[in-house]
């Protein structure tokens, strides 16, 4: 079996982590691609679980060593990137790689892997709801929240470039829809 890529992208707070976590519990042979980042771990996050947490210097060193399939400085001095070693590891185990990645990163992966990748955009019902969700998640201070909302405005404009758009209004419906898209794609 050849490994595939399931790419979930959305503005921060739209619900992609929630959806990805749900899909990983469904015995679909999916394994999370752990990105590297130079942002600081949030409470409850551990190195090698949500991310490989490294310093900006280490991140820049890995860029120069061509360790990344794609990388971005998502916010100033906050780098995020997908490691070749991560996708290789997942495919060697015979699994499919699932990604929680920002919109530009998602489009770059899709461009690179074409038919081997299914790119899904998670759309918040509105800008207001997105803000509410980010606030109720409680993980970002006001400055970080503003940065994320500012970026979201541009990201939503790219939704039509994805293979599928899932509107995350009712969570139950969004989970069912995402599950169907993934199952259909893996059955190809
Ligand atoms: P992302 O990974 O896209 O940044 P999260 O999955 O962390 O977003 O979701 C942001 C917040 O919104 C979380 O607190 C999550 O529990 C909540 N959330 C996600 N989907 C819904 C939904 N459909 N209705 C209400 N709250 C939601
Ligand atoms: P957070 O700080 O909320 O964990 O993530 C911020 C943004 O970076 C999110 O949109 C997240 O999906 C994105 N992100 C996470 N990993 C990667 C990656 O490897 N590459 C890119 N381009 N973005 C990523």
PDB file of C-alpha atoms and ligand atoms in Angstrom:
ATOM      1  CA  UNK A   1       0.000   0.000   0.000  1.00  0.00           C
ATOM      2  CA  UNK A   2       1.237   3.441  -0.901  1.00  0.00           C
ATOM      3  CA  UNK A   3       0.956   6.064   1.834  1.00  0.00           C
ATOM      4  CA  UNK A   4      -1.302   9.041   1.233  1.00  0.00           C
ATOM      5  CA  UNK A   5      -1.634  12.527   2.723  1.00  0.00           C
ATOM      6  CA  UNK A   6      -4.723  13.957   4.376  1.00  0.00           C
ATOM      7  CA  UNK A   7      -4.248  17.687   4.712  1.00  0.00           C
ATOM      8  CA  UNK A   8      -6.448  19.736   7.047  1.00  0.00           C
ATOM      9  CA  UNK A   9      -6.013  23.489   6.797  1.00  0.00           C
ATOM     10  CA  UNK A  10      -7.973  26.405   8.196  1.00  0.00           C
ATOM     11  CA  UNK A  11      -7.535  29.671   9.997  1.00  0.00           C
ATOM     12  CA  UNK A  12      -6.459  29.193  13.596  1.00  0.00           C
ATOM     13  CA  UNK A  13      -9.531  28.466  15.766  1.00  0.00           C
ATOM     14  CA  UNK A  14     -11.714  27.019  12.981  1.00  0.00           C
ATOM     15  CA  UNK A  15     -11.592  23.561  14.556  1.00  0.00           C
ATOM     16  CA  UNK A  16      -9.013  21.594  12.580  1.00  0.00           C
ATOM     17  CA  UNK A  17      -7.257  20.088  15.627  1.00  0.00           C
ATOM     18  CA  UNK A  18     -10.624  18.960  16.990  1.00  0.00           C
ATOM     19  CA  UNK A  19     -11.488  17.298  13.674  1.00  0.00           C
ATOM     20  CA  UNK A  20      -8.045  15.749  13.173  1.00  0.00           C
ATOM     21  CA  UNK A  21      -8.053  14.324  16.720  1.00  0.00           C
ATOM     22  CA  UNK A  22     -11.454  12.756  16.072  1.00  0.00           C
ATOM     23  CA  UNK A  23     -10.336  11.174  12.794  1.00  0.00           C
ATOM     24  CA  UNK A  24      -7.252   9.681  14.402  1.00  0.00           C
ATOM     25  CA  UNK A  25      -9.447   7.691  16.788  1.00  0.00           C
ATOM     26  CA  UNK A  26     -11.396   6.036  13.947  1.00  0.00           C
ATOM     27  CA  UNK A  27      -8.977   3.221  12.997  1.00  0.00           C
ATOM     28  CA  UNK A  28      -8.427   4.553   9.500  1.00  0.00           C
ATOM     29  CA  UNK A  29      -4.683   3.913   9.512  1.00  0.00           C
ATOM     30  CA  UNK A  30      -3.903   7.608   9.993  1.00  0.00           C
ATOM     31  CA  UNK A  31      -0.878   8.920  11.786  1.00  0.00           C
ATOM     32  CA  UNK A  32      -0.342  12.553  12.733  1.00  0.00           C
ATOM     33  CA  UNK A  33       2.574  14.276  11.075  1.00  0.00           C
ATOM     34  CA  UNK A  34       4.317  16.079  13.937  1.00  0.00           C
ATOM     35  CA  UNK A  35       5.586  19.404  12.660  1.00  0.00           C
ATOM     36  CA  UNK A  36       8.591  21.253  14.006  1.00  0.00           C
ATOM     37  CA  UNK A  37       7.999  24.713  15.461  1.00  0.00           C
ATOM     38  CA  UNK A  38       9.947  27.417  17.228  1.00  0.00           C
ATOM     39  CA  UNK A  39       6.930  28.663  19.181  1.00  0.00           C
ATOM     40  CA  UNK A  40       6.877  27.896  22.895  1.00  0.00           C
ATOM     41  CA  UNK A  41       4.829  24.898  24.100  1.00  0.00           C
ATOM     42  CA  UNK A  42       1.416  25.738  25.550  1.00  0.00           C
ATOM     43  CA  UNK A  43       0.348  24.290  28.856  1.00  0.00           C
ATOM     44  CA  UNK A  44      -0.228  20.587  28.409  1.00  0.00           C
ATOM     45  CA  UNK A  45       1.856  20.334  25.213  1.00  0.00           C
ATOM     46  CA  UNK A  46       4.917  18.108  25.206  1.00  0.00           C
ATOM     47  CA  UNK A  47       7.893  17.845  22.872  1.00  0.00           C
ATOM     48  CA  UNK A  48       7.355  15.124  20.283  1.00  0.00           C
ATOM     49  CA  UNK A  49       3.601  14.992  20.889  1.00  0.00           C
ATOM     50  CA  UNK A  50       1.888  18.055  19.340  1.00  0.00           C
ATOM     51  CA  UNK A  51       5.137  19.372  17.849  1.00  0.00           C
ATOM     52  CA  UNK A  52       8.877  18.959  17.884  1.00  0.00           C
ATOM     53  CA  UNK A  53       9.644  22.145  19.822  1.00  0.00           C
ATOM     54  CA  UNK A  54      12.980  23.627  18.777  1.00  0.00           C
ATOM     55  CA  UNK A  55      14.634  27.059  18.973  1.00  0.00           C
ATOM     56  CA  UNK A  56      14.557  29.538  16.061  1.00  0.00           C
ATOM     57  CA  UNK A  57      18.314  28.861  15.600  1.00  0.00           C
ATOM     58  CA  UNK A  58      17.806  25.101  15.359  1.00  0.00           C
ATOM     59  CA  UNK A  59      14.924  25.694  12.976  1.00  0.00           C
ATOM     60  CA  UNK A  60      17.059  27.851  10.676  1.00  0.00           C
ATOM     61  CA  UNK A  61      19.785  25.195  10.762  1.00  0.00           C
ATOM     62  CA  UNK A  62      17.290  22.568   9.600  1.00  0.00           C
ATOM     63  CA  UNK A  63      16.162  24.878   6.791  1.00  0.00           C
ATOM     64  CA  UNK A  64      19.762  25.113   5.591  1.00  0.00           C
ATOM     65  CA  UNK A  65      20.041  21.305   5.749  1.00  0.00           C
ATOM     66  CA  UNK A  66      16.905  20.962   3.551  1.00  0.00           C
ATOM     67  CA  UNK A  67      15.134  18.946   6.250  1.00  0.00           C
ATOM     68  CA  UNK A  68      11.698  20.429   5.446  1.00  0.00           C
ATOM     69  CA  UNK A  69       9.166  19.573   2.745  1.00  0.00           C
ATOM     70  CA  UNK A  70       7.660  22.982   3.443  1.00  0.00           C
ATOM     71  CA  UNK A  71       8.188  25.563   6.141  1.00  0.00           C
ATOM     72  CA  UNK A  72       6.928  29.033   6.967  1.00  0.00           C
ATOM     73  CA  UNK A  73       7.584  31.809   9.384  1.00  0.00           C
ATOM     74  CA  UNK A  74       3.873  31.843  10.276  1.00  0.00           C
ATOM     75  CA  UNK A  75       4.341  34.670  12.802  1.00  0.00           C
ATOM     76  CA  UNK A  76       7.592  36.651  13.387  1.00  0.00           C
ATOM     77  CA  UNK A  77      10.271  34.299  14.847  1.00  0.00           C
ATOM     78  CA  UNK A  78       7.638  31.544  14.970  1.00  0.00           C
ATOM     79  CA  UNK A  79       8.563  28.995  12.374  1.00  0.00           C
ATOM     80  CA  UNK A  80       6.501  25.907  11.519  1.00  0.00           C
ATOM     81  CA  UNK A  81       7.512  23.171   9.107  1.00  0.00           C
ATOM     82  CA  UNK A  82       6.850  19.654   7.874  1.00  0.00           C
ATOM     83  CA  UNK A  83       9.860  17.356   8.128  1.00  0.00           C
ATOM     84  CA  UNK A  84      10.712  14.828   5.394  1.00  0.00           C
ATOM     85  CA  UNK A  85      11.726  12.453   8.185  1.00  0.00           C
ATOM     86  CA  UNK A  86       8.225  12.573   9.667  1.00  0.00           C
ATOM     87  CA  UNK A  87       6.393  11.625   6.476  1.00  0.00           C
ATOM     88  CA  UNK A  88       8.983   8.908   5.693  1.00  0.00           C
ATOM     89  CA  UNK A  89       8.526   7.448   9.175  1.00  0.00           C
ATOM     90  CA  UNK A  90       4.729   7.297   8.793  1.00  0.00           C
ATOM     91  CA  UNK A  91       4.797   5.770   5.322  1.00  0.00           C
ATOM     92  CA  UNK A  92       7.395   3.176   6.354  1.00  0.00           C
ATOM     93  CA  UNK A  93       4.956   1.994   9.008  1.00  0.00           C
ATOM     94  CA  UNK A  94       2.326   1.540   6.287  1.00  0.00           C
ATOM     95  CA  UNK A  95       0.138   4.406   7.553  1.00  0.00           C
ATOM     96  CA  UNK A  96      -1.281   7.520   5.921  1.00  0.00           C
ATOM     97  CA  UNK A  97      -0.070  10.905   7.120  1.00  0.00           C
ATOM     98  CA  UNK A  98      -2.602  13.404   8.453  1.00  0.00           C
ATOM     99  CA  UNK A  99      -1.677  17.088   8.724  1.00  0.00           C
ATOM    100  CA  UNK A 100      -2.944  20.027  10.773  1.00  0.00           C
ATOM    101  CA  UNK A 101      -1.268  22.818   8.904  1.00  0.00           C
ATOM    102  CA  UNK A 102      -1.882  26.426   7.953  1.00  0.00           C
ATOM    103  CA  UNK A 103      -3.463  27.345   4.626  1.00  0.00           C
ATOM    104  CA  UNK A 104      -0.307  28.203   2.667  1.00  0.00           C
ATOM    105  CA  UNK A 105       1.468  25.100   3.984  1.00  0.00           C
ATOM    106  CA  UNK A 106      -1.524  22.964   3.013  1.00  0.00           C
ATOM    107  CA  UNK A 107      -1.549  24.350  -0.519  1.00  0.00           C
ATOM    108  CA  UNK A 108       2.206  23.737  -0.832  1.00  0.00           C
ATOM    109  CA  UNK A 109       1.862  20.093   0.230  1.00  0.00           C
ATOM    110  CA  UNK A 110      -1.020  19.582  -2.201  1.00  0.00           C
ATOM    111  CA  UNK A 111       0.997  21.135  -5.032  1.00  0.00           C
ATOM    112  CA  UNK A 112       3.897  18.816  -4.293  1.00  0.00           C
ATOM    113  CA  UNK A 113       1.983  15.545  -3.860  1.00  0.00           C
ATOM    114  CA  UNK A 114      -0.978  16.045  -6.256  1.00  0.00           C
ATOM    115  CA  UNK A 115      -3.338  13.044  -6.444  1.00  0.00           C
ATOM    116  CA  UNK A 116      -1.600  11.369  -3.534  1.00  0.00           C
ATOM    117  CA  UNK A 117      -2.961  14.133  -1.271  1.00  0.00           C
ATOM    118  CA  UNK A 118      -6.471  15.163  -0.274  1.00  0.00           C
ATOM    119  CA  UNK A 119      -6.627  18.787   0.888  1.00  0.00           C
ATOM    120  CA  UNK A 120      -9.555  19.780   3.104  1.00  0.00           C
ATOM    121  CA  UNK A 121     -10.350  23.328   4.167  1.00  0.00           C
ATOM    122  CA  UNK A 122     -12.181  23.743   7.479  1.00  0.00           C
ATOM    123  CA  UNK A 123     -14.264  26.873   7.298  1.00  0.00           C
ATOM    124  CA  UNK A 124     -15.603  28.678  10.371  1.00  0.00           C
ATOM    125  CA  UNK A 125     -19.269  29.740  10.057  1.00  0.00           C
ATOM    126  CA  UNK A 126     -18.256  33.427  10.445  1.00  0.00           C
ATOM    127  CA  UNK A 127     -15.474  35.727  11.581  1.00  0.00           C
ATOM    128  CA  UNK A 128     -17.394  36.389  14.819  1.00  0.00           C
ATOM    129  CA  UNK A 129     -17.674  32.693  15.653  1.00  0.00           C
ATOM    130  CA  UNK A 130     -13.977  32.223  14.896  1.00  0.00           C
ATOM    131  CA  UNK A 131     -13.104  34.971  17.376  1.00  0.00           C
ATOM    132  CA  UNK A 132     -15.429  33.478  20.000  1.00  0.00           C
ATOM    133  CA  UNK A 133     -13.811  30.042  19.612  1.00  0.00           C
ATOM    134  CA  UNK A 134     -10.302  31.400  19.874  1.00  0.00           C
ATOM    135  CA  UNK A 135     -11.269  33.320  23.011  1.00  0.00           C
ATOM    136  CA  UNK A 136     -13.009  30.374  24.629  1.00  0.00           C
ATOM    137  CA  UNK A 137     -10.048  28.080  23.842  1.00  0.00           C
ATOM    138  CA  UNK A 138      -8.115  30.412  26.139  1.00  0.00           C
ATOM    139  CA  UNK A 139      -4.654  29.615  24.764  1.00  0.00           C
ATOM    140  CA  UNK A 140      -3.771  33.000  23.259  1.00  0.00           C
ATOM    141  CA  UNK A 141      -3.223  36.434  24.759  1.00  0.00           C
ATOM    142  CA  UNK A 142      -4.847  39.460  23.102  1.00  0.00           C
ATOM    143  CA  UNK A 143      -1.867  40.181  20.810  1.00  0.00           C
ATOM    144  CA  UNK A 144      -1.642  36.596  19.631  1.00  0.00           C
ATOM    145  CA  UNK A 145      -5.401  36.513  19.102  1.00  0.00           C
ATOM    146  CA  UNK A 146      -5.270  39.659  16.940  1.00  0.00           C
ATOM    147  CA  UNK A 147      -2.420  38.187  14.856  1.00  0.00           C
ATOM    148  CA  UNK A 148      -4.425  35.008  14.279  1.00  0.00           C
ATOM    149  CA  UNK A 149      -7.629  36.857  13.346  1.00  0.00           C
ATOM    150  CA  UNK A 150      -5.741  39.161  10.965  1.00  0.00           C
ATOM    151  CA  UNK A 151      -4.232  36.158   9.200  1.00  0.00           C
ATOM    152  CA  UNK A 152      -7.613  34.392   9.070  1.00  0.00           C
ATOM    153  CA  UNK A 153      -9.116  37.093   6.838  1.00  0.00           C
ATOM    154  CA  UNK A 154      -6.588  36.310   4.070  1.00  0.00           C
ATOM    155  CA  UNK A 155      -6.702  32.563   4.565  1.00  0.00           C
ATOM    156  CA  UNK A 156     -10.440  32.256   3.972  1.00  0.00           C
ATOM    157  CA  UNK A 157      -9.910  33.693   0.470  1.00  0.00           C
ATOM    158  CA  UNK A 158      -7.967  30.528  -0.488  1.00  0.00           C
ATOM    159  CA  UNK A 159     -10.690  28.041   0.486  1.00  0.00           C
ATOM    160  CA  UNK A 160     -11.724  27.347  -3.119  1.00  0.00           C
ATOM    161  CA  UNK A 161      -8.228  26.024  -3.957  1.00  0.00           C
ATOM    162  CA  UNK A 162      -8.759  22.988  -1.718  1.00  0.00           C
ATOM    163  CA  UNK A 163     -10.271  19.661  -2.824  1.00  0.00           C
ATOM    164  CA  UNK A 164     -13.063  19.961  -0.212  1.00  0.00           C
ATOM    165  CA  UNK A 165     -14.514  22.608   2.081  1.00  0.00           C
ATOM    166  CA  UNK A 166     -16.123  21.530   5.365  1.00  0.00           C
ATOM    167  CA  UNK A 167     -18.058  24.207   7.242  1.00  0.00           C
ATOM    168  CA  UNK A 168     -17.552  23.646  10.942  1.00  0.00           C
ATOM    169  CA  UNK A 169     -20.808  24.977  12.353  1.00  0.00           C
ATOM    170  CA  UNK A 170     -22.385  21.979  14.040  1.00  0.00           C
ATOM    171  CA  UNK A 171     -19.394  19.933  15.193  1.00  0.00           C
ATOM    172  CA  UNK A 172     -21.227  16.605  14.797  1.00  0.00           C
ATOM    173  CA  UNK A 173     -22.027  17.350  11.169  1.00  0.00           C
ATOM    174  CA  UNK A 174     -18.496  18.558  10.413  1.00  0.00           C
ATOM    175  CA  UNK A 175     -16.980  15.402  11.946  1.00  0.00           C
ATOM    176  CA  UNK A 176     -19.274  13.138   9.921  1.00  0.00           C
ATOM    177  CA  UNK A 177     -18.542  15.035   6.718  1.00  0.00           C
ATOM    178  CA  UNK A 178     -14.780  14.948   7.276  1.00  0.00           C
ATOM    179  CA  UNK A 179     -14.927  11.237   8.045  1.00  0.00           C
ATOM    180  CA  UNK A 180     -16.788  10.515   4.815  1.00  0.00           C
ATOM    181  CA  UNK A 181     -14.310  12.525   2.717  1.00  0.00           C
ATOM    182  CA  UNK A 182     -11.365  10.661   4.266  1.00  0.00           C
ATOM    183  CA  UNK A 183     -12.940   7.220   3.885  1.00  0.00           C
ATOM    184  CA  UNK A 184     -13.853   7.889   0.248  1.00  0.00           C
ATOM    185  CA  UNK A 185     -10.341   9.121  -0.507  1.00  0.00           C
ATOM    186  CA  UNK A 186      -8.625   6.163   1.173  1.00  0.00           C
ATOM    187  CA  UNK A 187     -10.868   3.709  -0.643  1.00  0.00           C
ATOM    188  CA  UNK A 188      -9.661   4.949  -4.063  1.00  0.00           C
TER     189      UNK A 188
HETATM  190  P1  LIG B   1      -7.702  24.962  15.289  1.00  0.00           P
HETATM  191  O1  LIG B   1      -6.982  23.669  15.467  1.00  0.00           O
HETATM  192  O2  LIG B   1      -8.247  25.144  13.907  1.00  0.00           O
HETATM  193  O3  LIG B   1      -6.921  26.155  15.742  1.00  0.00           O
HETATM  194  P2  LIG B   1      -9.378  24.011  17.512  1.00  0.00           P
HETATM  195  O4  LIG B   1      -9.714  22.615  17.092  1.00  0.00           O
HETATM  196  O5  LIG B   1      -8.362  24.207  18.593  1.00  0.00           O
HETATM  197  O6  LIG B   1      -9.014  24.926  16.240  1.00  0.00           O
HETATM  198  O7  LIG B   1     -10.769  24.700  17.923  1.00  0.00           O
HETATM  199  C1  LIG B   1     -10.825  26.011  18.505  1.00  0.00           C
HETATM  200  C2  LIG B   1     -11.809  25.997  19.678  1.00  0.00           C
HETATM  201  O8  LIG B   1     -13.151  25.857  19.178  1.00  0.00           O
HETATM  202  C3  LIG B   1     -11.598  24.830  20.643  1.00  0.00           C
HETATM  203  O9  LIG B   1     -11.822  25.290  21.962  1.00  0.00           O
HETATM  204  C4  LIG B   1     -12.654  23.793  20.211  1.00  0.00           C
HETATM  205  O10 LIG B   1     -13.064  22.986  21.291  1.00  0.00           O
HETATM  206  C5  LIG B   1     -13.803  24.705  19.728  1.00  0.00           C
HETATM  207  N1  LIG B   1     -14.629  24.125  18.636  1.00  0.00           N
HETATM  208  C6  LIG B   1     -14.201  23.405  17.561  1.00  0.00           C
HETATM  209  N2  LIG B   1     -15.245  23.112  16.747  1.00  0.00           N
HETATM  210  C7  LIG B   1     -16.346  23.651  17.313  1.00  0.00           C
HETATM  211  C8  LIG B   1     -17.750  23.702  16.943  1.00  0.00           C
HETATM  212  N3  LIG B   1     -18.216  23.142  15.821  1.00  0.00           N
HETATM  213  N4  LIG B   1     -18.587  24.352  17.762  1.00  0.00           N
HETATM  214  C9  LIG B   1     -18.115  24.955  18.885  1.00  0.00           C
HETATM  215  N5  LIG B   1     -16.831  24.951  19.306  1.00  0.00           N
HETATM  216  C10 LIG B   1     -15.942  24.321  18.522  1.00  0.00           C
HETATM  217  P1  LIG B   2      -0.521  26.811  16.577  1.00  0.00           P
HETATM  218  O1  LIG B   2       0.471  27.781  17.095  1.00  0.00           O
HETATM  219  O2  LIG B   2      -1.964  27.248  16.856  1.00  0.00           O
HETATM  220  O3  LIG B   2      -0.261  25.388  16.999  1.00  0.00           O
HETATM  221  O4  LIG B   2      -0.383  26.793  14.978  1.00  0.00           O
HETATM  222  C1  LIG B   2      -0.384  27.997  14.241  1.00  0.00           C
HETATM  223  C2  LIG B   2      -0.599  27.676  12.772  1.00  0.00           C
HETATM  224  O5  LIG B   2       0.534  26.985  12.220  1.00  0.00           O
HETATM  225  C3  LIG B   2      -1.805  26.746  12.573  1.00  0.00           C
HETATM  226  O6  LIG B   2      -2.555  27.260  11.468  1.00  0.00           O
HETATM  227  C4  LIG B   2      -1.155  25.429  12.275  1.00  0.00           C
HETATM  228  O7  LIG B   2      -1.996  24.603  11.494  1.00  0.00           O
HETATM  229  C5  LIG B   2       0.071  25.872  11.486  1.00  0.00           C
HETATM  230  N1  LIG B   2       1.067  24.808  11.343  1.00  0.00           N
HETATM  231  C6  LIG B   2       1.313  23.773  12.175  1.00  0.00           C
HETATM  232  N2  LIG B   2       2.269  22.984  11.681  1.00  0.00           N
HETATM  233  C7  LIG B   2       2.643  23.517  10.497  1.00  0.00           C
HETATM  234  C8  LIG B   2       3.604  23.135   9.485  1.00  0.00           C
HETATM  235  O8  LIG B   2       4.316  22.143   9.562  1.00  0.00           O
HETATM  236  N3  LIG B   2       3.713  23.949   8.413  1.00  0.00           N
HETATM  237  C9  LIG B   2       2.944  25.068   8.273  1.00  0.00           C
HETATM  238  N4  LIG B   2       3.102  25.768   7.159  1.00  0.00           N
HETATM  239  N5  LIG B   2       2.032  25.453   9.184  1.00  0.00           N
HETATM  240  C10 LIG B   2       1.885  24.689  10.277  1.00  0.00           C
END
